[in-house]
mmCIF file with all atom_site columns, C-alpha atoms in Angstrom:
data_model
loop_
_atom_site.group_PDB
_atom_site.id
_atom_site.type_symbol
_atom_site.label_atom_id
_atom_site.label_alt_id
_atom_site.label_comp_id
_atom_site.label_asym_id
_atom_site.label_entity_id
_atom_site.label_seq_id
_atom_site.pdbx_PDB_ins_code
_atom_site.Cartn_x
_atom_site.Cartn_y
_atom_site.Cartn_z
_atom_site.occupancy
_atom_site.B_iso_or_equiv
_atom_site.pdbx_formal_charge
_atom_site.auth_seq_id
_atom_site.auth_comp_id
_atom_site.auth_asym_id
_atom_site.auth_atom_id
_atom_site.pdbx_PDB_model_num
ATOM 1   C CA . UNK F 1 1   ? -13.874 -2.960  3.609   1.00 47.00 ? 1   UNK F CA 1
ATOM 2   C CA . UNK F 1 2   ? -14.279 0.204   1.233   1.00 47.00 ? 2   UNK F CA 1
ATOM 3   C CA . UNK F 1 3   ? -15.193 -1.393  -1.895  1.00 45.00 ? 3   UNK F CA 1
ATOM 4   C CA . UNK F 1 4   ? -14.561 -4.594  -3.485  1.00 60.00 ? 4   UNK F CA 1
ATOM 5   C CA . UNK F 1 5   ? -13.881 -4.315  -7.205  1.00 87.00 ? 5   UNK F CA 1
ATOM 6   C CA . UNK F 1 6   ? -10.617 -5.824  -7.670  1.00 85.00 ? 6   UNK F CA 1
ATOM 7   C CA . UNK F 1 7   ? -8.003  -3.944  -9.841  1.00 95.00 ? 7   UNK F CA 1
ATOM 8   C CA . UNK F 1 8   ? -6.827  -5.907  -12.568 1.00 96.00 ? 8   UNK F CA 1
ATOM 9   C CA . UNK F 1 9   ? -3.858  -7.901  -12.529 1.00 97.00 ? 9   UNK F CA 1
ATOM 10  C CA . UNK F 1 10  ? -2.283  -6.055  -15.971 1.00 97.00 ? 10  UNK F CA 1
ATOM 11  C CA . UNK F 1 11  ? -2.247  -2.368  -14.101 1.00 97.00 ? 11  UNK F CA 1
ATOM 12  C CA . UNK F 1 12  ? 0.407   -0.469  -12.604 1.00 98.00 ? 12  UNK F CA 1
ATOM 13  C CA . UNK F 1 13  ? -0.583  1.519   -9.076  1.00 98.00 ? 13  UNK F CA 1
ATOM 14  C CA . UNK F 1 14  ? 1.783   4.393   -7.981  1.00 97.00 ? 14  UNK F CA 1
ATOM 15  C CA . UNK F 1 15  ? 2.767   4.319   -3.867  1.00 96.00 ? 15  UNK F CA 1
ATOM 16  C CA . UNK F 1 16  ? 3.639   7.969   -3.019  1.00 93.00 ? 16  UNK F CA 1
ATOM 17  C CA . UNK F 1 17  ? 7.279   8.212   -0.657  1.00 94.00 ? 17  UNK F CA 1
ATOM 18  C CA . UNK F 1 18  ? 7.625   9.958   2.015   1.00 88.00 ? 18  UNK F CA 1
ATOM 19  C CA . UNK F 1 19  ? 10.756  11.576  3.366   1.00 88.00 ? 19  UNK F CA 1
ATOM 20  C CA . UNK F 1 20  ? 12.719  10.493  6.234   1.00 88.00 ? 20  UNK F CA 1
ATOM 21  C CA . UNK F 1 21  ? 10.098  7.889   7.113   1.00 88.00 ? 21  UNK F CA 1
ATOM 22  C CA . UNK F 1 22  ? 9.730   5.925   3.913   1.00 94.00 ? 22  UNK F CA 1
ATOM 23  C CA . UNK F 1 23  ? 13.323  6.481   2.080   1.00 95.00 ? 23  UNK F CA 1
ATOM 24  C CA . UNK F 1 24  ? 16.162  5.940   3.809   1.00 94.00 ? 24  UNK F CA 1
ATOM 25  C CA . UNK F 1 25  ? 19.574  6.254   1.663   1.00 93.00 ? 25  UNK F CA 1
ATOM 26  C CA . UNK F 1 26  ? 17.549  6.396   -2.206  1.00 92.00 ? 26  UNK F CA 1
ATOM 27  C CA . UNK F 1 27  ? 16.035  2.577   -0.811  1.00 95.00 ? 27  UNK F CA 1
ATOM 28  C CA . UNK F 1 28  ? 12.283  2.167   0.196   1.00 96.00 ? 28  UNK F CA 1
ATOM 29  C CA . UNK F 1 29  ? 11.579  1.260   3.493   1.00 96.00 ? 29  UNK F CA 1
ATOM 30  C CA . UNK F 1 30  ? 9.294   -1.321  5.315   1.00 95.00 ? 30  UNK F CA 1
ATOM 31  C CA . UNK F 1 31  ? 7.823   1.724   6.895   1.00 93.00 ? 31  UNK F CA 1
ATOM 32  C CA . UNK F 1 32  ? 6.402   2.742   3.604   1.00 96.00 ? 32  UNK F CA 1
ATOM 33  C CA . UNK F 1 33  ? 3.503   -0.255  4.006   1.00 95.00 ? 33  UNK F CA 1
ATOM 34  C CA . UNK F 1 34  ? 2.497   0.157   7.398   1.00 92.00 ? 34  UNK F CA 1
ATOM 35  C CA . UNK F 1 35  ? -0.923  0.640   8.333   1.00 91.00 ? 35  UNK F CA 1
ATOM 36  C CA . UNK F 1 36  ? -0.845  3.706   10.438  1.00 87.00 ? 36  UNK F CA 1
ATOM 37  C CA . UNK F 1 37  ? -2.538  2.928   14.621  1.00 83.00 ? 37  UNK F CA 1
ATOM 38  C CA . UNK F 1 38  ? -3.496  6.339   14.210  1.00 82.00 ? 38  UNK F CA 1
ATOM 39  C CA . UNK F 1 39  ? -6.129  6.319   11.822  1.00 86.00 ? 39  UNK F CA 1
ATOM 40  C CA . UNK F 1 40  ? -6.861  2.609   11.984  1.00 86.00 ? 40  UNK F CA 1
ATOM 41  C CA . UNK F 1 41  ? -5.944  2.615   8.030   1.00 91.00 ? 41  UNK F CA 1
ATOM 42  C CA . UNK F 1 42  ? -7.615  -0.069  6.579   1.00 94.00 ? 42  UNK F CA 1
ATOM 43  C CA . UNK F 1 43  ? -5.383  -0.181  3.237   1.00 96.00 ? 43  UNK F CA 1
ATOM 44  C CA . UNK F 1 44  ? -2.645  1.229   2.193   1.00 96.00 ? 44  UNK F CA 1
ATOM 45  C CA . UNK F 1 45  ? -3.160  4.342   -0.255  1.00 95.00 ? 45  UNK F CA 1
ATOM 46  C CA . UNK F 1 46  ? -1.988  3.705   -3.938  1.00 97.00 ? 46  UNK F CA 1
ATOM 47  C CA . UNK F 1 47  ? -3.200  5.747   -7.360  1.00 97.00 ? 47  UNK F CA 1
ATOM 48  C CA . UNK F 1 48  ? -4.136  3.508   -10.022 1.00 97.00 ? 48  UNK F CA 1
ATOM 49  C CA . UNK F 1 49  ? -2.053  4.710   -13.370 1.00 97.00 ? 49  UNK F CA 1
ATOM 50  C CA . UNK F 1 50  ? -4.204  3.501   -16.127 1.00 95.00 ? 50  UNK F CA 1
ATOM 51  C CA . UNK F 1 51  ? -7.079  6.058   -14.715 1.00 95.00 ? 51  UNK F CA 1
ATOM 52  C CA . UNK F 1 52  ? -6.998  8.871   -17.122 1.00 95.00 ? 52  UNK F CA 1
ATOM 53  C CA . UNK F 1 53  ? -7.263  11.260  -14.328 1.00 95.00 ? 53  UNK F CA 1
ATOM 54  C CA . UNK F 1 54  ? -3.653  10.067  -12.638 1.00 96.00 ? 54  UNK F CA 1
ATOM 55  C CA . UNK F 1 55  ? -1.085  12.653  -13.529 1.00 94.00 ? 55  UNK F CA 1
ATOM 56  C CA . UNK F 1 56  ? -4.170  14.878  -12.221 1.00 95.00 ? 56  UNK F CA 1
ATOM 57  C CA . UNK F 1 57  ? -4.620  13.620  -8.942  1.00 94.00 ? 57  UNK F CA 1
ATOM 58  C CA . UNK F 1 58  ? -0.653  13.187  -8.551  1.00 91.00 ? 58  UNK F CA 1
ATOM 59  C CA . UNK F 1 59  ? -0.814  16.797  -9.143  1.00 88.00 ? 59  UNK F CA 1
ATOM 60  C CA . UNK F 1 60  ? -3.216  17.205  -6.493  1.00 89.00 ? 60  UNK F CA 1
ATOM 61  C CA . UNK F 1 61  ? -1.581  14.765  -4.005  1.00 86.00 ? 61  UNK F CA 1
ATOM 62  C CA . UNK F 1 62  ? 1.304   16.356  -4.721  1.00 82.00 ? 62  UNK F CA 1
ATOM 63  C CA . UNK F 1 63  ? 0.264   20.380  -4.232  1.00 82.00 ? 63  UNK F CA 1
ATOM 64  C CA . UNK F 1 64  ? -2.360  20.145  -2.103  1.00 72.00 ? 64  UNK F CA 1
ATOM 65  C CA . UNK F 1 65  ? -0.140  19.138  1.074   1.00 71.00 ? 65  UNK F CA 1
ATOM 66  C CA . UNK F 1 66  ? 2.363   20.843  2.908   1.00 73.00 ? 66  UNK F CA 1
ATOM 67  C CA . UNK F 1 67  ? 4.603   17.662  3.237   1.00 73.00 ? 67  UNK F CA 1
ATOM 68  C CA . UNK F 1 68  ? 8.049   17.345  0.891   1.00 84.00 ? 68  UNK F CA 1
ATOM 69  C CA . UNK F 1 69  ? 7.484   13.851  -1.167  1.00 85.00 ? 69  UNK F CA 1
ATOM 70  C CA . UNK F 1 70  ? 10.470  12.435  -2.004  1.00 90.00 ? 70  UNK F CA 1
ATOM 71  C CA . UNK F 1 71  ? 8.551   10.278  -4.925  1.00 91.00 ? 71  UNK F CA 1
ATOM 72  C CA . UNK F 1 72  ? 6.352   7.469   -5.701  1.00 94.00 ? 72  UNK F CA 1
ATOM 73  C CA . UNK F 1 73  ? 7.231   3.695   -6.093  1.00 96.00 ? 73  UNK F CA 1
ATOM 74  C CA . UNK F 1 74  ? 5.741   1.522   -9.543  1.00 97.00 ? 74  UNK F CA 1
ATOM 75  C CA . UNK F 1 75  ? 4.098   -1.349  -8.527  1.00 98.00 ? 75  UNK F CA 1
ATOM 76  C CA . UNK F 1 76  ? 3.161   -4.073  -10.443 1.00 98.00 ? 76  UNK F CA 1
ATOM 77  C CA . UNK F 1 77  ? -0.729  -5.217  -9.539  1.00 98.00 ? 77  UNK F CA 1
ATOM 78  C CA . UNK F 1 78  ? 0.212   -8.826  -10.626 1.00 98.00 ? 78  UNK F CA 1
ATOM 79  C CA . UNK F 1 79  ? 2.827   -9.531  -7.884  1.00 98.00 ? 79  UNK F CA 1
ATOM 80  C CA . UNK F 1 80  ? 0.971   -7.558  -5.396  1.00 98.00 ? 80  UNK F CA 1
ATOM 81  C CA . UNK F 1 81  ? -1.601  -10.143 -6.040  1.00 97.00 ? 81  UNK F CA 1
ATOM 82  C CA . UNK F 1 82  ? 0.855   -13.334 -6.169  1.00 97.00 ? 82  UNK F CA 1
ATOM 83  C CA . UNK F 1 83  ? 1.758   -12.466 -2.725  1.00 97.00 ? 83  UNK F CA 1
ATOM 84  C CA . UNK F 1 84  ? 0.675   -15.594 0.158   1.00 96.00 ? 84  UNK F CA 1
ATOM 85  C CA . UNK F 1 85  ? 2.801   -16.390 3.182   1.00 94.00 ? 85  UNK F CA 1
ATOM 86  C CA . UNK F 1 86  ? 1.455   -19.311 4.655   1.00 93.00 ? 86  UNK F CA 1
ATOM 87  C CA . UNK F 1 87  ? 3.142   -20.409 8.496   1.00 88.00 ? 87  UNK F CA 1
ATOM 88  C CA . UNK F 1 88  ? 1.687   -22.578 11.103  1.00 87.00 ? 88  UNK F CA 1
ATOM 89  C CA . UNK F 1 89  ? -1.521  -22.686 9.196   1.00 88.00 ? 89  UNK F CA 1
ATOM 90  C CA . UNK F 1 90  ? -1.635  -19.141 8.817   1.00 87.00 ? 90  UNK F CA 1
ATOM 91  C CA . UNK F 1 91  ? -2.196  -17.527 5.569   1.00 93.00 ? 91  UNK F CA 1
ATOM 92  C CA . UNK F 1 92  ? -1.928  -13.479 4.507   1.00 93.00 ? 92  UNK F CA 1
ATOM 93  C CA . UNK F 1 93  ? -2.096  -12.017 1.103   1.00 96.00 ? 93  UNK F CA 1
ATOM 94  C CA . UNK F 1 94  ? -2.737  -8.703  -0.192  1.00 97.00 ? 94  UNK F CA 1
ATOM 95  C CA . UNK F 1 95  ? -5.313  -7.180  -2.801  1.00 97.00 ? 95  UNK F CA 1
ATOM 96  C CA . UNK F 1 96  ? -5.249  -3.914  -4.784  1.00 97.00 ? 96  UNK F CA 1
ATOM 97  C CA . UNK F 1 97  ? -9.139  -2.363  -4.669  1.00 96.00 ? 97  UNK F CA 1
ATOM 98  C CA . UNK F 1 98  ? -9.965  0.508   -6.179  1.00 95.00 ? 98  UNK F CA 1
ATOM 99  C CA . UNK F 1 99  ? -11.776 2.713   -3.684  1.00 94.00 ? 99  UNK F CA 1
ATOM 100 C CA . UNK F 1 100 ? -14.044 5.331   -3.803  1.00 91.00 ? 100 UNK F CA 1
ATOM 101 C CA . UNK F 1 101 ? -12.956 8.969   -3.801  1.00 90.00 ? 101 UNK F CA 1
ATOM 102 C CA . UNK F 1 102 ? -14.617 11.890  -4.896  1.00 89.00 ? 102 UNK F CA 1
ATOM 103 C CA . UNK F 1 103 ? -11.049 13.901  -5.210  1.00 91.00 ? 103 UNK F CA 1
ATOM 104 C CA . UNK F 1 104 ? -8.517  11.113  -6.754  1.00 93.00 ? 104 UNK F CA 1
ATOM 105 C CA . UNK F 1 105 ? -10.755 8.798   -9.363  1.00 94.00 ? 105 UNK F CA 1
ATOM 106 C CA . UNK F 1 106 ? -7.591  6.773   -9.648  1.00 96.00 ? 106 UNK F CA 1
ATOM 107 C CA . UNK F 1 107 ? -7.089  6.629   -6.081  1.00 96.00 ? 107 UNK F CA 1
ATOM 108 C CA . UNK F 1 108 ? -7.269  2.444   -4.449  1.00 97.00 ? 108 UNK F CA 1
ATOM 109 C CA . UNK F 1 109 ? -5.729  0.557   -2.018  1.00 97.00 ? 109 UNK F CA 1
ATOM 110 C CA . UNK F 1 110 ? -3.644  -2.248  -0.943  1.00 97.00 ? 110 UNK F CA 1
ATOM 111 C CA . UNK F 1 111 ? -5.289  -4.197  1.649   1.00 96.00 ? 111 UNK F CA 1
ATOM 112 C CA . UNK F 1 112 ? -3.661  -7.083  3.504   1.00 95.00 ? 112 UNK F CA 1
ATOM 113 C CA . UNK F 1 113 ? -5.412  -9.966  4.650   1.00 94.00 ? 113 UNK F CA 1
ATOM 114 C CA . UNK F 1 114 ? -4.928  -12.596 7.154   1.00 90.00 ? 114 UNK F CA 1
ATOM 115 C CA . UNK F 1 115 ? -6.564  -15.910 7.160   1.00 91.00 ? 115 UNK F CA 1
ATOM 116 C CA . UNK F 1 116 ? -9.280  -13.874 4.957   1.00 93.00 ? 116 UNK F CA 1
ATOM 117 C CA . UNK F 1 117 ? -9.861  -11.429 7.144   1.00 91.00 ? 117 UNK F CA 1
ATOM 118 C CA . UNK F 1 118 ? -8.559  -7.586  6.700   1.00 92.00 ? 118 UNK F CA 1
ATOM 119 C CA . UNK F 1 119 ? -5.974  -6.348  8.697   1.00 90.00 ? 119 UNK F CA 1
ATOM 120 C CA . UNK F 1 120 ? -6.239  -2.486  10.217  1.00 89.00 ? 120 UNK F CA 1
ATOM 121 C CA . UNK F 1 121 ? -4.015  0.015   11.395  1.00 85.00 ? 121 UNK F CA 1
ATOM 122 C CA . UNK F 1 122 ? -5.380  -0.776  14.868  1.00 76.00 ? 122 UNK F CA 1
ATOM 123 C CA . UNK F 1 123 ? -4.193  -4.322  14.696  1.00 72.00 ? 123 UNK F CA 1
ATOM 124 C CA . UNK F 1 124 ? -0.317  -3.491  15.808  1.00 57.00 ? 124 UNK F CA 1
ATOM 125 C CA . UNK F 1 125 ? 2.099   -7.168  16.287  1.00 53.00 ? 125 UNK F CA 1
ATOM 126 C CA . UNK F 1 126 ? 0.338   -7.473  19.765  1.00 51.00 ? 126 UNK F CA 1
ATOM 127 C CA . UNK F 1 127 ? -3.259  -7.475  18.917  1.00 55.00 ? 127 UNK F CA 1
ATOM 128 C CA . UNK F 1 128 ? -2.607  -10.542 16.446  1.00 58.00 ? 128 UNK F CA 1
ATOM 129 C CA . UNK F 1 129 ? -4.255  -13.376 17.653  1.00 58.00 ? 129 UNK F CA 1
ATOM 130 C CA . UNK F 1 130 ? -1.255  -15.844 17.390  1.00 53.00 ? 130 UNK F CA 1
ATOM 131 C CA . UNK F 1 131 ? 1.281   -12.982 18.193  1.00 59.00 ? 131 UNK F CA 1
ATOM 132 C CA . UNK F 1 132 ? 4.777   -14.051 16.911  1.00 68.00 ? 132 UNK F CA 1
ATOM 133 C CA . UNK F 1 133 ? 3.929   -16.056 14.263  1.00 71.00 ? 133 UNK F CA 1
ATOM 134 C CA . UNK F 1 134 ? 1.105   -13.284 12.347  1.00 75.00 ? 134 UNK F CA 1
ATOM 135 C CA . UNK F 1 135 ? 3.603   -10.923 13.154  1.00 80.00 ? 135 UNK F CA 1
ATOM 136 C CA . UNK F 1 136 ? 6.269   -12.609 11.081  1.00 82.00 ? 136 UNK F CA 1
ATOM 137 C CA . UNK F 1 137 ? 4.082   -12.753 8.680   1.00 88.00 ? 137 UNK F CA 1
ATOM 138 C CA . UNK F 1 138 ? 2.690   -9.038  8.592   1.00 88.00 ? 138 UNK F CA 1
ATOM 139 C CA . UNK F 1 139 ? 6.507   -8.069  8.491   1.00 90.00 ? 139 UNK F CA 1
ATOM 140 C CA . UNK F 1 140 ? 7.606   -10.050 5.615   1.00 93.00 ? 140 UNK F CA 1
ATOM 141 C CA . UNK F 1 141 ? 4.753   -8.616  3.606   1.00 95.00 ? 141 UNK F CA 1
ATOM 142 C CA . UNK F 1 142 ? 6.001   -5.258  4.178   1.00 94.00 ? 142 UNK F CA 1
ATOM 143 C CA . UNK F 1 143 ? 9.676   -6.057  2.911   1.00 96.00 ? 143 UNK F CA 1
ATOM 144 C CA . UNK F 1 144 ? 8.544   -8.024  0.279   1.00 97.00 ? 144 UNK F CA 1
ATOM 145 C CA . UNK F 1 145 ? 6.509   -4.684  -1.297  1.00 97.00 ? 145 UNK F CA 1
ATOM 146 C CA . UNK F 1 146 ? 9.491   -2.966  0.074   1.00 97.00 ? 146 UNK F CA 1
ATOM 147 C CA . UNK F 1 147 ? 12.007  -4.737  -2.396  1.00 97.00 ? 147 UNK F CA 1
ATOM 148 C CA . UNK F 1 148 ? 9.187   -4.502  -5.387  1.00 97.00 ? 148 UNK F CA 1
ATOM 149 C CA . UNK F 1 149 ? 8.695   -0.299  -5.048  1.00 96.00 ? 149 UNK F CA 1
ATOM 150 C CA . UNK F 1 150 ? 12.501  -0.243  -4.854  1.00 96.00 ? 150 UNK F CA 1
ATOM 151 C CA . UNK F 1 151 ? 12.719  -2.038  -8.187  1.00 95.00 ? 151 UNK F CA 1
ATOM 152 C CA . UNK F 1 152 ? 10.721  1.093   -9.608  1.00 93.00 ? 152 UNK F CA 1
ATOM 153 C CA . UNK F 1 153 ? 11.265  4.098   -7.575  1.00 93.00 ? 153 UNK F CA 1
ATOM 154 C CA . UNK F 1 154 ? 11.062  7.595   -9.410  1.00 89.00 ? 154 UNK F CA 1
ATOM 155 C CA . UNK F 1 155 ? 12.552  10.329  -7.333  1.00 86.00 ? 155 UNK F CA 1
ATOM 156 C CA . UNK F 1 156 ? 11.305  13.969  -8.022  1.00 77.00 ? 156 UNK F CA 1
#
């Protein structure tokens, strides 16, 4: 894991969307919390707004790549935290981090967990241990942050 200091449950993180992948129709998609294989992401990318450098690493998310963004998604750091599905003696929760990086100071992460342990990019449905059942799991976590970044979406 990248770091370990906890963001607090009062702050707001900002989840940058990604068109035609992310948005489909104005709505968020589960495909906007996936750990990407490719990179064996270990947490998914967030910017922490309470930083005082935010709206300047936004700008510099925002410029410095030659993808369109359709937006970013509010997120609440509280019900990120709430967050534990527990089936068949299985539990996974997420935790916002803050993470160090030398070019966004408000830059962190959401990392998911599963029965304590940190889920990767490289962990697709049939690496899971238990298959089916983790995989449930996994899935619902991504609608469920789904359904909260569509219940604060600003569109550029």
């Amino acid at each position: 894991m990248t770091s370990a200091l906890t963001v607090l449950n009062r702050e707001l993180v900002a989840r940058v969307i990604f068109p035609p992948q992310m948005i489909l129709d104005g709505k968020v998609m589960p495909a906007a919390f996936v750990l990407r294989p490719s990179i064996n992401e270990e947490y998914l990318s967030v910017l922490r707004i309470a930083v005082p450098t935010f709206n300047q690493d936004m700008k510099k998310l925002l410029y410095g790549r030659k993808r369109s963004f359709y937006g970013f998604a509010v997120l609440k750091v509280s019900e990120i935290h709430s967050i534990e599905l527990v089936e068949d003696g299985n539990s996974m929760n997420c935790k916002v981090l803050a993470v160090d990086n030398e070019h966004f100071h408000s830059h962190a992460g959401i990392f998911i967990f599963l029965n304590n342990e940190q889920i990767t990019g490289h962990m697709s449905f049939e690496c899971l241990a238990k298959g089916g059942v983790q995989s449930h799991l996994l899935l619902a976590i991504r609608y469920m942050l789904a359904e909260m970044a569509n219940n604060a979406l600003v569109a550029f």
